[in-house]
Every structure is written in C-alpha cells, then in structure tokens.
C-alpha cells in the first residue's frame, strides 16, 4: 500500500510534494530536484497607468506685478 | 536703493528664463534678486520652482524649511517635494493642514492618497477635481481615476 509509493521515481520537484513522505535518494546527489529554476512565468495584473499631474502645476508665480511698466500697456501710470 | 530699481529688469529676465525652461540660469537671477533684498517672496518662490524642475527635491525642501518667513504660501511646493522624496505621510500632513486648498493642492492630495493606498478617499478627491477643473489634462486625470477604481475593485475581491 503506502510502501509502494516509497521508491517510485517521480519528476515532480520536492517543493511540489512536501505533503507526502517518500525516500528519494536523488535528493542526496549533486543535482537534487528541489525546485524548478527559473520558475515558470505566471500572469499577474498589470500596474495601472498613473500620471503625476501635480508636476505640471509646478510653475512660476505670476510675475507681472514685478515687471513694472515694462510689459504693461500704458494707461496704468499714476495709480 | 538704486539697485532696487533693477528689479523690473531682473524679474523680466527671470520670467523669460522660466518660460524657456532655463532653470539653472533662472536660479542665478533669483539669487541676484535675493542678494539685493532678502524678502523678495516672488524670487524665493521662483527659486524653489527651479529646484523642483531640476529634480533637486532635497535642496528645494531644505530651502523652504530654512526660510519659514518666505514660504508661507508654498505648501504645495513643500508637499510635492515630500511626495517625491517618498515621505508621503508627511506630505499628506502638509496638505491636510491647508484650509481652502487650491485645485493643484487637491490634485497633489489625490496622488498622495493613491500612494498611501487610501483609495476610497482618493476616489472622492478625484471626483471633486474632475467636476471643477477644465484644463488640458482631463484624459490623464481620468486615467488616474481609472487606476483608483481598479485598486478599489482589487480590494473588494
């Protein structure tokens, strides 16, 4: 019964059969089949696009008052 | 006093450099103005903007914190630096302290809340902004809103 499985050869890496007891002499060799590396690809949900719109609002204050009469059209003199 | 007569000329140059995106040179002009008068809030503000545009967030932040007298109106800039420096919690504190926040402060707040994964609150801030803003970034803003909705959906599942 349970003994039958004991020596069965398997291609599953160790981490996939941790729940069953099995004597596996292959684990004592120099190339033990513990985990498949590199792991196989798995789909994950993508990170949604997210824009830094605040950066677009990092701008100089309105300097028109500081420019004095330079750029102003006439008509404001004397105020 | 005669030196201060130069202010319109200097500010004119500063303005032009800002419009052309020449922020390295703009900093020099801002420094010139601040060298003549330390309390020129506008030049101070411009200098902070230059640092941010040049991605020198640490410099900008230090400059703001070292001159509290001149940076009363720079909550947005301060919070933005903290946000980019990954001090997101502190950024939120700055933003939340502002009563009557401007639209750009709300925009930043939404991004901060997103980074903090407070998606419910973030969602309502974006709804508010989208309702009240009319600018050229409406598509991008809706993309951001979509990202918030995605995260809300993931949280619920």
GROMACS .gro file of C-alpha atoms in nm:
model
  236
    1UNK     CA    1   0.000   0.000   0.000
    2UNK     CA    2   0.180   0.305   0.125
    3UNK     CA    3   0.507   0.130   0.081
    4UNK     CA    4   0.452   0.105  -0.287
    5UNK     CA    5   0.493   0.477  -0.330
    6UNK     CA    6   0.809   0.483  -0.127
    7UNK     CA    7   1.054   0.428  -0.403
    8UNK     CA    8   0.853   0.540  -0.701
    9UNK     CA    9   1.050   0.762  -0.929
   10UNK     CA   10   0.892   1.098  -0.983
   11UNK     CA   11   0.976   1.402  -1.186
   12UNK     CA   12   0.798   1.641  -0.956
   13UNK     CA   13   1.040   1.871  -0.773
   14UNK     CA   14   1.050   1.834  -0.395
   15UNK     CA   15   0.861   2.150  -0.313
   16UNK     CA   16   0.556   2.022  -0.502
   17UNK     CA   17   0.533   1.703  -0.299
   18UNK     CA   18   0.616   1.818   0.051
   19UNK     CA   19   0.291   1.669   0.182
   20UNK     CA   20   0.389   1.313   0.101
   21UNK     CA   21   0.668   1.110   0.251
   22UNK     CA   22   0.898   0.946   0.009
   23UNK     CA   23   1.255   0.835   0.028
   24UNK     CA   24   1.423   0.998  -0.263
   25UNK     CA   25   1.787   0.917  -0.294
   26UNK     CA   26   1.813   1.159  -0.583
   27UNK     CA   27   1.800   1.440  -0.327
   28UNK     CA   28   2.136   1.329  -0.195
   29UNK     CA   29   2.304   1.365  -0.531
   30UNK     CA   30   2.472   1.673  -0.658
   31UNK     CA   31   2.168   1.768  -0.862
   32UNK     CA   32   1.871   1.730  -0.628
   33UNK     CA   33   1.537   1.811  -0.783
   34UNK     CA   34   1.414   2.057  -0.522
   35UNK     CA   35   1.272   2.349  -0.714
   36UNK     CA   36   1.241   2.433  -1.078
   37UNK     CA   37   1.465   2.725  -1.161
   38UNK     CA   38   1.394   2.962  -1.313
   39UNK     CA   39   1.030   2.936  -1.207
   40UNK     CA   40   0.779   2.930  -1.489
   41UNK     CA   41   0.611   3.252  -1.595
   42UNK     CA   42   0.281   3.344  -1.435
   43UNK     CA   43   0.040   3.615  -1.540
   44UNK     CA   44  -0.017   3.897  -1.292
   45UNK     CA   45  -0.240   4.200  -1.320
   46UNK     CA   46  -0.057   4.500  -1.460
   47UNK     CA   47   0.011   4.814  -1.265
   48UNK     CA   48  -0.235   5.074  -1.386
   49UNK     CA   49  -0.105   5.390  -1.551
   50UNK     CA   50  -0.095   5.680  -1.310
   51UNK     CA   51   0.015   6.028  -1.413
   52UNK     CA   52   0.192   6.282  -1.194
   53UNK     CA   53  -0.029   6.574  -1.290
   54UNK     CA   54   0.077   6.782  -0.991
   55UNK     CA   55   0.417   6.825  -1.154
   56UNK     CA   56   0.255   7.016  -1.440
   57UNK     CA   57   0.140   7.270  -1.186
   58UNK     CA   58   0.487   7.339  -1.054
   59UNK     CA   59   0.529   7.673  -1.224
   60UNK     CA   60   0.648   8.026  -1.159
   61UNK     CA   61   0.408   8.262  -0.984
   62UNK     CA   62   0.261   8.546  -1.185
   63UNK     CA   63   0.542   8.799  -1.203
   64UNK     CA   64   0.357   9.069  -1.397
   65UNK     CA   65   0.337   9.296  -1.096
   66UNK     CA   66   0.712   9.270  -1.053
   67UNK     CA   67   0.780   9.363  -1.412
   68UNK     CA   68   0.666   9.716  -1.353
   69UNK     CA   69   0.584   9.915  -1.662
   70UNK     CA   70   0.798   9.705  -1.893
   71UNK     CA   71   0.531   9.486  -2.037
   72UNK     CA   72   0.223   9.676  -1.934
   73UNK     CA   73   0.050   9.879  -2.193
   74UNK     CA   74   0.007  10.239  -2.098
   75UNK     CA   75  -0.284  10.377  -1.910
   76UNK     CA   76  -0.196  10.250  -1.566
   77UNK     CA   77   0.051  10.520  -1.483
   78UNK     CA   78  -0.026  10.736  -1.187
   79UNK     CA   79  -0.221  10.472  -0.998
   80UNK     CA   80   1.807  10.193  -0.317
   81UNK     CA   81   1.929  10.242  -0.671
   82UNK     CA   82   1.996   9.872  -0.701
   83UNK     CA   83   1.631   9.801  -0.640
   84UNK     CA   84   1.548   9.998  -0.950
   85UNK     CA   85   1.681   9.696  -1.134
   86UNK     CA   86   1.408   9.471  -1.007
   87UNK     CA   87   1.174   9.504  -1.305
   88UNK     CA   88   1.464   9.419  -1.539
   89UNK     CA   89   1.579   9.125  -1.328
   90UNK     CA   90   1.228   8.992  -1.288
   91UNK     CA   91   1.176   9.030  -1.660
   92UNK     CA   92   1.476   8.812  -1.723
   93UNK     CA   93   1.368   8.564  -1.458
   94UNK     CA   94   1.025   8.543  -1.615
   95UNK     CA   95   1.171   8.477  -1.959
   96UNK     CA   96   1.411   8.210  -1.836
   97UNK     CA   97   1.123   8.041  -1.657
   98UNK     CA   98   0.912   8.040  -1.970
   99UNK     CA   99   1.200   7.893  -2.168
  100UNK     CA  100   1.268   7.627  -1.908
  101UNK     CA  101   1.621   7.752  -1.840
  102UNK     CA  102   1.608   7.683  -1.471
  103UNK     CA  103   1.982   7.671  -1.398
  104UNK     CA  104   2.019   8.026  -1.523
  105UNK     CA  105   1.694   8.134  -1.358
  106UNK     CA  106   1.833   8.032  -1.019
  107UNK     CA  107   2.123   8.271  -1.072
  108UNK     CA  108   1.891   8.562  -1.141
  109UNK     CA  109   1.672   8.472  -0.843
  110UNK     CA  110   1.986   8.470  -0.629
  111UNK     CA  111   2.078   8.811  -0.762
  112UNK     CA  112   1.740   8.949  -0.659
  113UNK     CA  113   1.757   8.782  -0.318
  114UNK     CA  114   2.108   8.922  -0.279
  115UNK     CA  115   1.969   9.272  -0.310
  116UNK     CA  116   1.663   9.211  -0.095
  117UNK     CA  117   1.620   8.901   0.118
  118UNK     CA  118   1.246   8.936   0.147
  119UNK     CA  119   1.157   8.906  -0.220
  120UNK     CA  120   0.893   8.638  -0.190
  121UNK     CA  121   0.843   8.610  -0.565
  122UNK     CA  122   1.211   8.545  -0.635
  123UNK     CA  123   1.218   8.296  -0.349
  124UNK     CA  124   0.919   8.117  -0.494
  125UNK     CA  125   1.077   8.107  -0.841
  126UNK     CA  126   1.395   7.960  -0.698
  127UNK     CA  127   1.201   7.680  -0.530
  128UNK     CA  128   1.022   7.607  -0.857
  129UNK     CA  129   1.359   7.590  -1.037
  130UNK     CA  130   1.493   7.336  -0.789
  131UNK     CA  131   1.186   7.120  -0.832
  132UNK     CA  132   1.203   7.145  -1.211
  133UNK     CA  133   1.566   7.034  -1.187
  134UNK     CA  134   1.458   6.739  -0.968
  135UNK     CA  135   1.655   6.877  -0.673
  136UNK     CA  136   1.378   6.800  -0.427
  137UNK     CA  137   1.603   6.787  -0.125
  138UNK     CA  138   1.750   7.128  -0.199
  139UNK     CA  139   1.405   7.275  -0.255
  140UNK     CA  140   1.271   7.128   0.067
  141UNK     CA  141   1.564   7.249   0.276
  142UNK     CA  142   1.540   7.591   0.121
  143UNK     CA  143   1.172   7.607   0.215
  144UNK     CA  144   1.216   7.486   0.572
  145UNK     CA  145   1.508   7.719   0.636
  146UNK     CA  146   1.307   8.025   0.534
  147UNK     CA  147   0.970   7.988   0.701
  148UNK     CA  148   0.909   8.360   0.673
  149UNK     CA  149   0.912   8.348   0.293
  150UNK     CA  150   0.746   8.013   0.244
  151UNK     CA  151   0.407   8.075   0.398
  152UNK     CA  152   0.244   8.026   0.061
  153UNK     CA  153   0.450   7.731  -0.055
  154UNK     CA  154   0.253   7.442   0.095
  155UNK     CA  155   0.202   7.290  -0.247
  156UNK     CA  156   0.572   7.301  -0.329
  157UNK     CA  157   0.669   7.167   0.013
  158UNK     CA  158   0.422   6.880  -0.006
  159UNK     CA  159   0.529   6.800  -0.362
  160UNK     CA  160   0.894   6.769  -0.255
  161UNK     CA  161   0.800   6.541   0.034
  162UNK     CA  162   0.589   6.334  -0.207
  163UNK     CA  163   0.878   6.293  -0.449
  164UNK     CA  164   1.118   6.215  -0.165
  165UNK     CA  165   0.889   5.930  -0.058
  166UNK     CA  166   0.794   6.098   0.268
  167UNK     CA  167   0.435   6.054   0.168
  168UNK     CA  168   0.288   6.056   0.517
  169UNK     CA  169   0.449   6.395   0.589
  170UNK     CA  170   0.329   6.523   0.254
  171UNK     CA  171  -0.026   6.434   0.350
  172UNK     CA  172   0.009   6.623   0.678
  173UNK     CA  173   0.116   6.939   0.495
  174UNK     CA  174  -0.171   6.913   0.250
  175UNK     CA  175  -0.431   6.843   0.517
  176UNK     CA  176  -0.324   7.149   0.715
  177UNK     CA  177  -0.427   7.383   0.437
  178UNK     CA  178  -0.772   7.525   0.477
  179UNK     CA  179  -0.941   7.603   0.150
  180UNK     CA  180  -0.696   7.411  -0.072
  181UNK     CA  181  -0.644   7.519  -0.431
  182UNK     CA  182  -0.714   7.286  -0.719
  183UNK     CA  183  -0.347   7.199  -0.760
  184UNK     CA  184  -0.322   7.112  -0.391
  185UNK     CA  185  -0.618   6.881  -0.434
  186UNK     CA  186  -0.451   6.724  -0.735
  187UNK     CA  187  -0.142   6.654  -0.525
  188UNK     CA  188  -0.353   6.529  -0.236
  189UNK     CA  189  -0.521   6.277  -0.464
  190UNK     CA  190  -0.181   6.145  -0.574
  191UNK     CA  191  -0.062   6.125  -0.214
  192UNK     CA  192  -0.373   5.931  -0.112
  193UNK     CA  193  -0.319   5.696  -0.404
  194UNK     CA  194   0.038   5.628  -0.294
  195UNK     CA  195  -0.087   5.567   0.060
  196UNK     CA  196  -0.345   5.324  -0.084
  197UNK     CA  197  -0.634   5.521   0.063
  198UNK     CA  198  -0.840   5.458  -0.243
  199UNK     CA  199  -1.186   5.548  -0.109
  200UNK     CA  200  -1.077   5.897  -0.009
  201UNK     CA  201  -0.868   5.931  -0.323
  202UNK     CA  202  -1.170   5.850  -0.536
  203UNK     CA  203  -1.379   6.128  -0.385
  204UNK     CA  204  -1.098   6.382  -0.425
  205UNK     CA  205  -1.069   6.294  -0.794
  206UNK     CA  206  -1.445   6.323  -0.840
  207UNK     CA  207  -1.427   6.669  -0.688
  208UNK     CA  208  -1.133   6.774  -0.910
  209UNK     CA  209  -1.284   6.637  -1.230
  210UNK     CA  210  -1.607   6.821  -1.161
  211UNK     CA  211  -1.431   7.152  -1.103
  212UNK     CA  212  -1.136   7.158  -1.340
  213UNK     CA  213  -1.121   7.247  -1.706
  214UNK     CA  214  -0.767   7.204  -1.831
  215UNK     CA  215  -0.569   7.010  -2.085
  216UNK     CA  216  -0.509   6.714  -1.854
  217UNK     CA  217  -0.860   6.573  -1.837
  218UNK     CA  218  -0.770   6.248  -2.015
  219UNK     CA  219  -0.476   6.182  -1.787
  220UNK     CA  220  -0.686   6.261  -1.484
  221UNK     CA  221  -0.947   6.010  -1.592
  222UNK     CA  222  -0.672   5.753  -1.637
  223UNK     CA  223  -0.574   5.821  -1.277
  224UNK     CA  224  -0.933   5.782  -1.167
  225UNK     CA  225  -0.948   5.452  -1.353
  226UNK     CA  226  -0.638   5.336  -1.165
  227UNK     CA  227  -0.812   5.420  -0.838
  228UNK     CA  228  -1.121   5.227  -0.943
  229UNK     CA  229  -0.907   4.926  -1.037
  230UNK     CA  230  -0.749   4.926  -0.694
  231UNK     CA  231  -1.087   4.958  -0.525
  232UNK     CA  232  -1.207   4.658  -0.726
  233UNK     CA  233  -0.899   4.456  -0.628
  234UNK     CA  234  -0.954   4.544  -0.263
  235UNK     CA  235  -1.314   4.426  -0.278
  236UNK     CA  236  -1.243   4.097  -0.446
   0.00000   0.00000   0.00000
